Coordinates of N, CA and C in Angstrom, one line a residue:
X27 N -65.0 -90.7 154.2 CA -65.9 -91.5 153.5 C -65.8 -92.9 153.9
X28 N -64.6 -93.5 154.0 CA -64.4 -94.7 154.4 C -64.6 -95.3 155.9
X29 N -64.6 -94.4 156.9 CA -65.5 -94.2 158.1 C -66.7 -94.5 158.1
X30 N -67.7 -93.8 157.2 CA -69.0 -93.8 156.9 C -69.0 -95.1 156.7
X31 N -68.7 -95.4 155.6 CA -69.0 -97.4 155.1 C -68.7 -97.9 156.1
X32 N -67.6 -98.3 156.4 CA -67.5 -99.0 158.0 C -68.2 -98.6 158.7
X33 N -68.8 -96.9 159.2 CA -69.9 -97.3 160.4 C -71.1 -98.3 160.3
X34 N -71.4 -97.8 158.7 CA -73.1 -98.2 158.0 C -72.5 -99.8 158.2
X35 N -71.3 -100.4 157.5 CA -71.5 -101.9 158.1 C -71.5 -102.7 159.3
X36 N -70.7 -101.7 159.9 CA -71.0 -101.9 161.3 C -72.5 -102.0 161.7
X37 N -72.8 -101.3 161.5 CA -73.9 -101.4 162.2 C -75.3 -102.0 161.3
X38 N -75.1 -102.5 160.3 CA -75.9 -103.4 159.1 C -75.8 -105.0 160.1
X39 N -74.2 -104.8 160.1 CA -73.9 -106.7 160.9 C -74.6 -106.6 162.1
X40 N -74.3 -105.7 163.0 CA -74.8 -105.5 164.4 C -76.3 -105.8 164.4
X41 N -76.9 -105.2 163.6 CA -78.7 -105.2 163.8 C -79.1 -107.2 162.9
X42 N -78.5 -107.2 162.2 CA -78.5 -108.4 161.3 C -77.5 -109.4 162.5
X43 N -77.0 -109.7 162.6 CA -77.1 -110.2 164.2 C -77.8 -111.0 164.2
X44 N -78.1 -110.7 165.4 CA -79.8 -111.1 166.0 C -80.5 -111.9 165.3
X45 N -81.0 -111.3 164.5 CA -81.8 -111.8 163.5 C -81.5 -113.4 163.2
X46 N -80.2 -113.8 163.0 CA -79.7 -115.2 162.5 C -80.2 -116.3 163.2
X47 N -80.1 -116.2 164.7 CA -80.8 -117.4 165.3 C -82.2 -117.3 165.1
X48 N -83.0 -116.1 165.0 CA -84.6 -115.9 164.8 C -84.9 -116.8 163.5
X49 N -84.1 -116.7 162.5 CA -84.7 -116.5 161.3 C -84.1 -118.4 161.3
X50 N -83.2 -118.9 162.0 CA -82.6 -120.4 161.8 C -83.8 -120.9 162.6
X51 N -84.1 -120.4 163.5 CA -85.2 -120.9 164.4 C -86.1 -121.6 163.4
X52 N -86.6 -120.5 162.8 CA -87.9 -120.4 161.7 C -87.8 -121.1 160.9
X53 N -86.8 -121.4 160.4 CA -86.4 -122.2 158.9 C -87.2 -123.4 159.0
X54 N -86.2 -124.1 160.4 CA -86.8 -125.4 160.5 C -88.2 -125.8 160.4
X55 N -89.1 -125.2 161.2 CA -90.4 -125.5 161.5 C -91.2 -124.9 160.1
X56 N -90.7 -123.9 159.5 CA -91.6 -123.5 158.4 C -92.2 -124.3 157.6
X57 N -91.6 -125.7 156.9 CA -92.3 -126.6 156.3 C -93.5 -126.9 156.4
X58 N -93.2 -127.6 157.7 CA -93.9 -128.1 158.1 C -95.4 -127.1 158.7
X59 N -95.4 -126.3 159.0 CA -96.5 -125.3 159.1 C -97.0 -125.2 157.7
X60 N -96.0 -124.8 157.0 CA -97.1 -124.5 156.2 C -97.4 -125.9 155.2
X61 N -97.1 -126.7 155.5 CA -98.1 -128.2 155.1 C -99.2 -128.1 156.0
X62 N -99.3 -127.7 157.0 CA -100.3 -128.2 158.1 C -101.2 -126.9 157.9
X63 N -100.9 -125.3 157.2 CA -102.4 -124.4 156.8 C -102.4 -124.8 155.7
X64 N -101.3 -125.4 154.8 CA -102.6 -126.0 153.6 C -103.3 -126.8 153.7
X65 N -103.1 -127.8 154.2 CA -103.8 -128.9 154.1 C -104.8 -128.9 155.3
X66 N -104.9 -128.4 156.0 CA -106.1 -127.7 157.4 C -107.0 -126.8 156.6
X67 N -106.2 -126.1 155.8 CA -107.2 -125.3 155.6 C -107.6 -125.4 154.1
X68 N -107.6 -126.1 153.7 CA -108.1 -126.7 152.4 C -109.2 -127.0 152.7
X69 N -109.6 -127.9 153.9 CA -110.2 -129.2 153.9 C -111.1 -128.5 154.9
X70 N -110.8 -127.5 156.0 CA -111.7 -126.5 156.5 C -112.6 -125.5 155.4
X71 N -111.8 -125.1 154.7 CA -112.3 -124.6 153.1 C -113.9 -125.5 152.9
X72 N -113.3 -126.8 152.6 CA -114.5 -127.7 151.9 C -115.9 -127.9 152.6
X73 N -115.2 -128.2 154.2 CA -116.3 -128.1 155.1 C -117.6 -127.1 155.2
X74 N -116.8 -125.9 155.2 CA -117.4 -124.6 155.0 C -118.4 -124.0 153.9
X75 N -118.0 -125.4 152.7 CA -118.7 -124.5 151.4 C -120.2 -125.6 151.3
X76 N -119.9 -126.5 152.3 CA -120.4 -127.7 152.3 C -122.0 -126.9 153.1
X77 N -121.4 -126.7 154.3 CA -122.3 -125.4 155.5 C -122.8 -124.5 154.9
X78 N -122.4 -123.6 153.9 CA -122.9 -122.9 153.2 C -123.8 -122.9 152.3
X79 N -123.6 -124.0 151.7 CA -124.8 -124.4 150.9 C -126.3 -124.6 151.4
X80 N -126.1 -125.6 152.6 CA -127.1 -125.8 153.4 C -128.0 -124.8 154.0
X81 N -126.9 -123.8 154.5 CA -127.4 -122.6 154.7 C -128.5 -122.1 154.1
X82 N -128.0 -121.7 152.6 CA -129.0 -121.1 151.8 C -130.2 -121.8 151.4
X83 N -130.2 -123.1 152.1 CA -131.9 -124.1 151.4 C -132.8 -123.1 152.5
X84 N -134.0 -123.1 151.8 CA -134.8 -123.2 152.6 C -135.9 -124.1 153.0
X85 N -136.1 -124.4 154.4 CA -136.6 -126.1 154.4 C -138.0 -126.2 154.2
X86 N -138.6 -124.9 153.8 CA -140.3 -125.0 153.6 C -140.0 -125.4 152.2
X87 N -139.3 -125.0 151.7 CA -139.7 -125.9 149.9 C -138.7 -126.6 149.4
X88 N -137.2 -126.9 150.5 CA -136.2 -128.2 149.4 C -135.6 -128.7 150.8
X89 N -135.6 -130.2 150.5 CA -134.6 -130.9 151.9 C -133.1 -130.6 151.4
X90 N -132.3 -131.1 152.3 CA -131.2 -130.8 152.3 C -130.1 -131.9 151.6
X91 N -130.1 -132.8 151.2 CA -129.3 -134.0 150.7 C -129.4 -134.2 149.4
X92 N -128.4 -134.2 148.5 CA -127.9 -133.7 146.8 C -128.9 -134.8 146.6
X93 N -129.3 -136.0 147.3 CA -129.7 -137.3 146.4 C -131.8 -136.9 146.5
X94 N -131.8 -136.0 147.4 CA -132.9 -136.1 147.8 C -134.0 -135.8 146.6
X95 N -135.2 -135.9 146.0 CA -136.1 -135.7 145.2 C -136.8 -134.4 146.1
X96 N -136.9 -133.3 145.4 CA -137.6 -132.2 145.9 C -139.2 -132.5 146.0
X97 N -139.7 -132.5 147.2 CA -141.1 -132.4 147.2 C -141.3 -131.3 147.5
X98 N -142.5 -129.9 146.9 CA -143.0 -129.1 147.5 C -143.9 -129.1 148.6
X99 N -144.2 -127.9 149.4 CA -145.5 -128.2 150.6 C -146.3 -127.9 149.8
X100 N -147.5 -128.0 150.6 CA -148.8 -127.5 150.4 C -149.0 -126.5 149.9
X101 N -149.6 -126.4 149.0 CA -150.5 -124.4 148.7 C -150.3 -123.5 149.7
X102 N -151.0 -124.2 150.6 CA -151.6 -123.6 152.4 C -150.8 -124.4 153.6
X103 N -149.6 -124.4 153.1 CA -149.1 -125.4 154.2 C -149.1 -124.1 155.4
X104 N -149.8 -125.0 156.6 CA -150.5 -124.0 157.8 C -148.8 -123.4 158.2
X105 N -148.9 -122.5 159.7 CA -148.3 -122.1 160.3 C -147.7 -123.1 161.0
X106 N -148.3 -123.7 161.6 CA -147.7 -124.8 162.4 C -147.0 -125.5 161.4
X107 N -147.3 -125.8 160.9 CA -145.9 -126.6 160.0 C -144.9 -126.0 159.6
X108 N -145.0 -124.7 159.2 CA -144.0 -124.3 158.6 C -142.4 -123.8 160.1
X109 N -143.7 -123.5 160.9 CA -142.9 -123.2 162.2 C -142.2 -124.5 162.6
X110 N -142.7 -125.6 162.3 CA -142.1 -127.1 162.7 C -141.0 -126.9 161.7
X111 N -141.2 -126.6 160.5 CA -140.1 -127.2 159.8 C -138.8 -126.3 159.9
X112 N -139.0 -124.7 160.2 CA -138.0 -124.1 160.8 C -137.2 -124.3 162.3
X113 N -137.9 -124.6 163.1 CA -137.2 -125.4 163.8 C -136.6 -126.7 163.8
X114 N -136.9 -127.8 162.9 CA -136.1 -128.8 162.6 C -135.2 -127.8 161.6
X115 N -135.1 -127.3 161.1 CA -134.3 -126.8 160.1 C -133.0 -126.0 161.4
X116 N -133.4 -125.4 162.1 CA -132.1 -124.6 163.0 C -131.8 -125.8 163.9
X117 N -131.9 -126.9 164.0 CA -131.6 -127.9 164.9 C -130.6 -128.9 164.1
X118 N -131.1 -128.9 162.6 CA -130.0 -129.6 161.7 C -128.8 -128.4 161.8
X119 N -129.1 -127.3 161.6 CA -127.9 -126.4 161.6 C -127.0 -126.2 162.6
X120 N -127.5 -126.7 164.0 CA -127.1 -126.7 165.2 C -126.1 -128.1 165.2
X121 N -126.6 -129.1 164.6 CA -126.2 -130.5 164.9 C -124.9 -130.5 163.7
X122 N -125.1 -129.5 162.7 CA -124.0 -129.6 161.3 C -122.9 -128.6 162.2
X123 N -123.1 -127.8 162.6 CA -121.9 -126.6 163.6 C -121.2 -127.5 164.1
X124 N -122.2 -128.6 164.8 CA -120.9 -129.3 165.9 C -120.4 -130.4 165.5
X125 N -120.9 -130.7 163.8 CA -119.7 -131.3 163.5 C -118.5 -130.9 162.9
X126 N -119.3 -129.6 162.3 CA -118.1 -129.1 162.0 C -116.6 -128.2 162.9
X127 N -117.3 -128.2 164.3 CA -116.3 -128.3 165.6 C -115.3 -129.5 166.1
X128 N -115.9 -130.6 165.9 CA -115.6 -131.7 166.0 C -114.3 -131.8 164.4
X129 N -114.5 -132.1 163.8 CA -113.9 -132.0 162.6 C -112.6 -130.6 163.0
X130 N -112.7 -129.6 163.2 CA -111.9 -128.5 163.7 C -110.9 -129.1 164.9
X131 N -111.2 -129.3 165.4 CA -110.9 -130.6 166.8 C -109.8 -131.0 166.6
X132 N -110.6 -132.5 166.0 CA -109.4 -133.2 165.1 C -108.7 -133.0 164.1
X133 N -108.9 -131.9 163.3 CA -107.4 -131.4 162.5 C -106.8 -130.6 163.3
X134 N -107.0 -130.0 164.8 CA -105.9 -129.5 165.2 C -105.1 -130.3 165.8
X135 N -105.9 -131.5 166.3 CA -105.2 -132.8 166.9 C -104.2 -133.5 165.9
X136 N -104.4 -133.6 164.8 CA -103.8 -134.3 163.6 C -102.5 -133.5 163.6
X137 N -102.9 -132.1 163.6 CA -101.6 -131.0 163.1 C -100.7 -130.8 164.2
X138 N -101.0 -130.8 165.4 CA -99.9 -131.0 166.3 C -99.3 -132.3 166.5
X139 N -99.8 -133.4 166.3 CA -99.2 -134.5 165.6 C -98.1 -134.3 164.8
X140 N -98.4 -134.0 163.5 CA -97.4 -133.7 162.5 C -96.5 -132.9 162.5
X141 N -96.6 -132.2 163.6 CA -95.9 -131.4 164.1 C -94.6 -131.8 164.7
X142 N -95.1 -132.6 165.9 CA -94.2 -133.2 166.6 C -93.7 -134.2 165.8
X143 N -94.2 -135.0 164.6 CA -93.7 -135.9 163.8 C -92.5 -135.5 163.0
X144 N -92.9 -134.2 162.4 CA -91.6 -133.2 161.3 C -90.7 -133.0 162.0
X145 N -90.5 -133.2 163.2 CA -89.2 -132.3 164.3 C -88.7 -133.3 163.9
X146 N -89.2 -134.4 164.9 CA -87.8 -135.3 164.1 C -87.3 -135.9 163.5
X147 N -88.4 -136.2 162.5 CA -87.8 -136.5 161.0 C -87.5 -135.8 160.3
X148 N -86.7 -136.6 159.1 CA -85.6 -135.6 158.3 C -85.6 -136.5 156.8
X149 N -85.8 -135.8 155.9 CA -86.0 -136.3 154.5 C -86.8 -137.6 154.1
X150 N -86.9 -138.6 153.9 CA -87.9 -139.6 153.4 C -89.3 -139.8 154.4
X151 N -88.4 -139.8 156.0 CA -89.8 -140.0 157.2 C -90.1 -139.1 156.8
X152 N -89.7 -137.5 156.8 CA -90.6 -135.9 156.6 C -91.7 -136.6 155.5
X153 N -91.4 -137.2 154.3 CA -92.5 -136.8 153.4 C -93.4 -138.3 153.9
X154 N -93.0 -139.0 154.7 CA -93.8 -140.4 154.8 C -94.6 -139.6 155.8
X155 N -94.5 -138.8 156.6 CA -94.7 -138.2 157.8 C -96.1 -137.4 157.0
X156 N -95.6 -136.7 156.1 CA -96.9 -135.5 155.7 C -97.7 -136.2 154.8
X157 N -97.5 -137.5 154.3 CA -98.3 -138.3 153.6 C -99.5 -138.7 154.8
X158 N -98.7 -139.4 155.9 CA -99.3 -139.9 156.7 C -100.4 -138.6 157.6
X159 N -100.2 -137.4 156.9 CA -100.7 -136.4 157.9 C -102.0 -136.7 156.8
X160 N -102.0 -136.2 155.7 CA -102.8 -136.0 154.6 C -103.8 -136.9 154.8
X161 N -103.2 -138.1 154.8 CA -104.3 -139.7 155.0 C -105.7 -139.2 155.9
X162 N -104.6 -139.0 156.8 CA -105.6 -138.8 158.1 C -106.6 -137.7 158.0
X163 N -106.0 -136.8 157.5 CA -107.0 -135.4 157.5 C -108.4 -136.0 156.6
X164 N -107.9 -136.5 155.5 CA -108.8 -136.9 154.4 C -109.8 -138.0 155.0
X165 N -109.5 -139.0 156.2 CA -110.1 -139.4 156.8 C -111.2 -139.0 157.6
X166 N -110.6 -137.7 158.1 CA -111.2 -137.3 159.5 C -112.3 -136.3 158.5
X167 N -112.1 -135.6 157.0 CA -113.1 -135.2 156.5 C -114.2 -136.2 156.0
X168 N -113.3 -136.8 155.5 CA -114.7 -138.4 155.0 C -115.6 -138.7 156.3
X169 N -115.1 -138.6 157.4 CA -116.3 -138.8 158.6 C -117.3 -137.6 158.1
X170 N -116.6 -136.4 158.3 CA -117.8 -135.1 158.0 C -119.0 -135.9 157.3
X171 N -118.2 -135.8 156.1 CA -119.2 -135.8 155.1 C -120.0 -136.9 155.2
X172 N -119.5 -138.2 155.8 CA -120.4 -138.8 156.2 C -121.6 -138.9 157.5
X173 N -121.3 -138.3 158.0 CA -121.8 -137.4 159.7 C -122.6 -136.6 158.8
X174 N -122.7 -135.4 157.9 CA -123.4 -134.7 157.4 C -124.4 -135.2 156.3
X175 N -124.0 -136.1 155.7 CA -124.8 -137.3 155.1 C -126.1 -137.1 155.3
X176 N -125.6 -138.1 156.8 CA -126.7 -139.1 157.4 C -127.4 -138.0 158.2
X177 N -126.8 -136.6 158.6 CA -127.9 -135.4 159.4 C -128.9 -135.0 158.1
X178 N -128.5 -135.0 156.7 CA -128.9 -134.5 156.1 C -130.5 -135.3 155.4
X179 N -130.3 -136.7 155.5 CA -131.1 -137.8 155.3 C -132.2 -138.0 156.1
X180 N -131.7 -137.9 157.9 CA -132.7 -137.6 158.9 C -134.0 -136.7 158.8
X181 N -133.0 -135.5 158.1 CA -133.7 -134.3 157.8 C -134.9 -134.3 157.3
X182 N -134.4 -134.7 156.4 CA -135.2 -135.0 155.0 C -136.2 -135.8 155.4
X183 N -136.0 -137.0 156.1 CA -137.4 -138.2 156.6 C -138.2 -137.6 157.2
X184 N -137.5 -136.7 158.3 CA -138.2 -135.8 159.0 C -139.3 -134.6 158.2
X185 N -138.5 -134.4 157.5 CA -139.3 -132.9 156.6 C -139.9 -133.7 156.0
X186 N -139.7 -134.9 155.6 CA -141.2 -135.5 154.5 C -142.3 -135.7 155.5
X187 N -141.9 -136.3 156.2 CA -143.3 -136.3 157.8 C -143.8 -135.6 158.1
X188 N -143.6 -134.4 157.7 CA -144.1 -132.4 158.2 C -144.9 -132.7 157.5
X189 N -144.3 -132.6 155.8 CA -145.5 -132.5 154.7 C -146.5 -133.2 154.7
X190 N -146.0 -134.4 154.9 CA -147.3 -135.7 154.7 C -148.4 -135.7 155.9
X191 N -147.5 -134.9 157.0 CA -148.6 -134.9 157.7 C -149.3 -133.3 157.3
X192 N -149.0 -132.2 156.9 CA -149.3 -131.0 156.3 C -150.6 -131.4 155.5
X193 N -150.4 -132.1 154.6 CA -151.1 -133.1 153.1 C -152.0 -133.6 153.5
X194 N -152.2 -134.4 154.9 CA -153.2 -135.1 155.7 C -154.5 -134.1 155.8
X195 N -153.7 -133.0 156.2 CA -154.2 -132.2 157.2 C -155.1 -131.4 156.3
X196 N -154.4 -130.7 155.2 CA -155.5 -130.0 154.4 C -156.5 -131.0 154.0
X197 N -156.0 -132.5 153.3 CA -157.2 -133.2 152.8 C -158.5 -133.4 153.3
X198 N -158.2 -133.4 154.9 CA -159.1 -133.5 155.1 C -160.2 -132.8 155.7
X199 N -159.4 -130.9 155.5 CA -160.3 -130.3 155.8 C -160.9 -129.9 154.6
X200 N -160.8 -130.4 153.4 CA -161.6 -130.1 152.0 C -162.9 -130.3 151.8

């Protein structure tokens, strides 16, 4: 019986081994990863829910900007308008994707940053370090949101000029 236990620990330490430099490896860098998918992907999160929303408007009856005043189209707003306003509508969505690429971008630029910053810092830098990561991310979203803003305002000047000129169009064939 006392065989057995010694072999089983034998060979518990043997396989467990290995494992010690893997798992020391890991220790270090773990922090810091996972500061860098929370806070990536928080803020990827927000972007997303941001796109999503937009998604679901549809641009023949609401613009796209929280401040904007909903105008309806026309009764009869023709074909050609509506086809205009669906394609400005997949061209805002096209121009929202690549910000939201850009944005993708630069948090992965930020996070290997921080990355390289956590290696070699060690206690006060580490948290000045992930403060300073945070700043930035929160920066680099406030561009979005600002970038999506101002696509979203275009939009909208744009989509009122559909209508108004839509509005023209029937009046005057009355």
């Amino acid at each position: 019986m006392r065989t057995g236990i010694k072999k089983t620990l034998l060979v518990a330490t043997l396989l467990t081994l290995p494992a010690w430099p893997i798992s020391a490896h890991q220790g270090s860098y773990e922090p810091a990863e996972r500061v860098v998918q929370d806070v990536v992907v928080f803020t990827m999160q927000r972007a997303a829910q941001e796109l999503l929303r937009v998604s679901r408007i549809d641009p023949v009856y609401q613009g796209y900007s929280r401040h904007y005043v909903d105008r309806q189209p026309a009764p009869r707003l023709d074909e050609r308008s509506r086809q205009q306003l669906r394609k400005l509508a997949a061209e805002h969505q096209r121009k929202l994707a690549g910000f939201e690429r850009e944005l993708d971008r630069e948090l992965d630029k930020l996070a290997s940053e921080y990355r390289r910053d956590s290696k070699k810092s060690k206690g006060h830098k580490r948290a000045k370090a992930r403060e300073k990561f945070q700043r930035k991310v929160e920066q680099a979203y406030e561009r979005f949101v600002t970038n999506t803003e101002r696509q979203h305002d275009r939009f909208d000047q744009q989509r009122e000029r559909i209508l108004r000129d839509a509005y023209a169009y029937h009046s005057r064939r009355y």
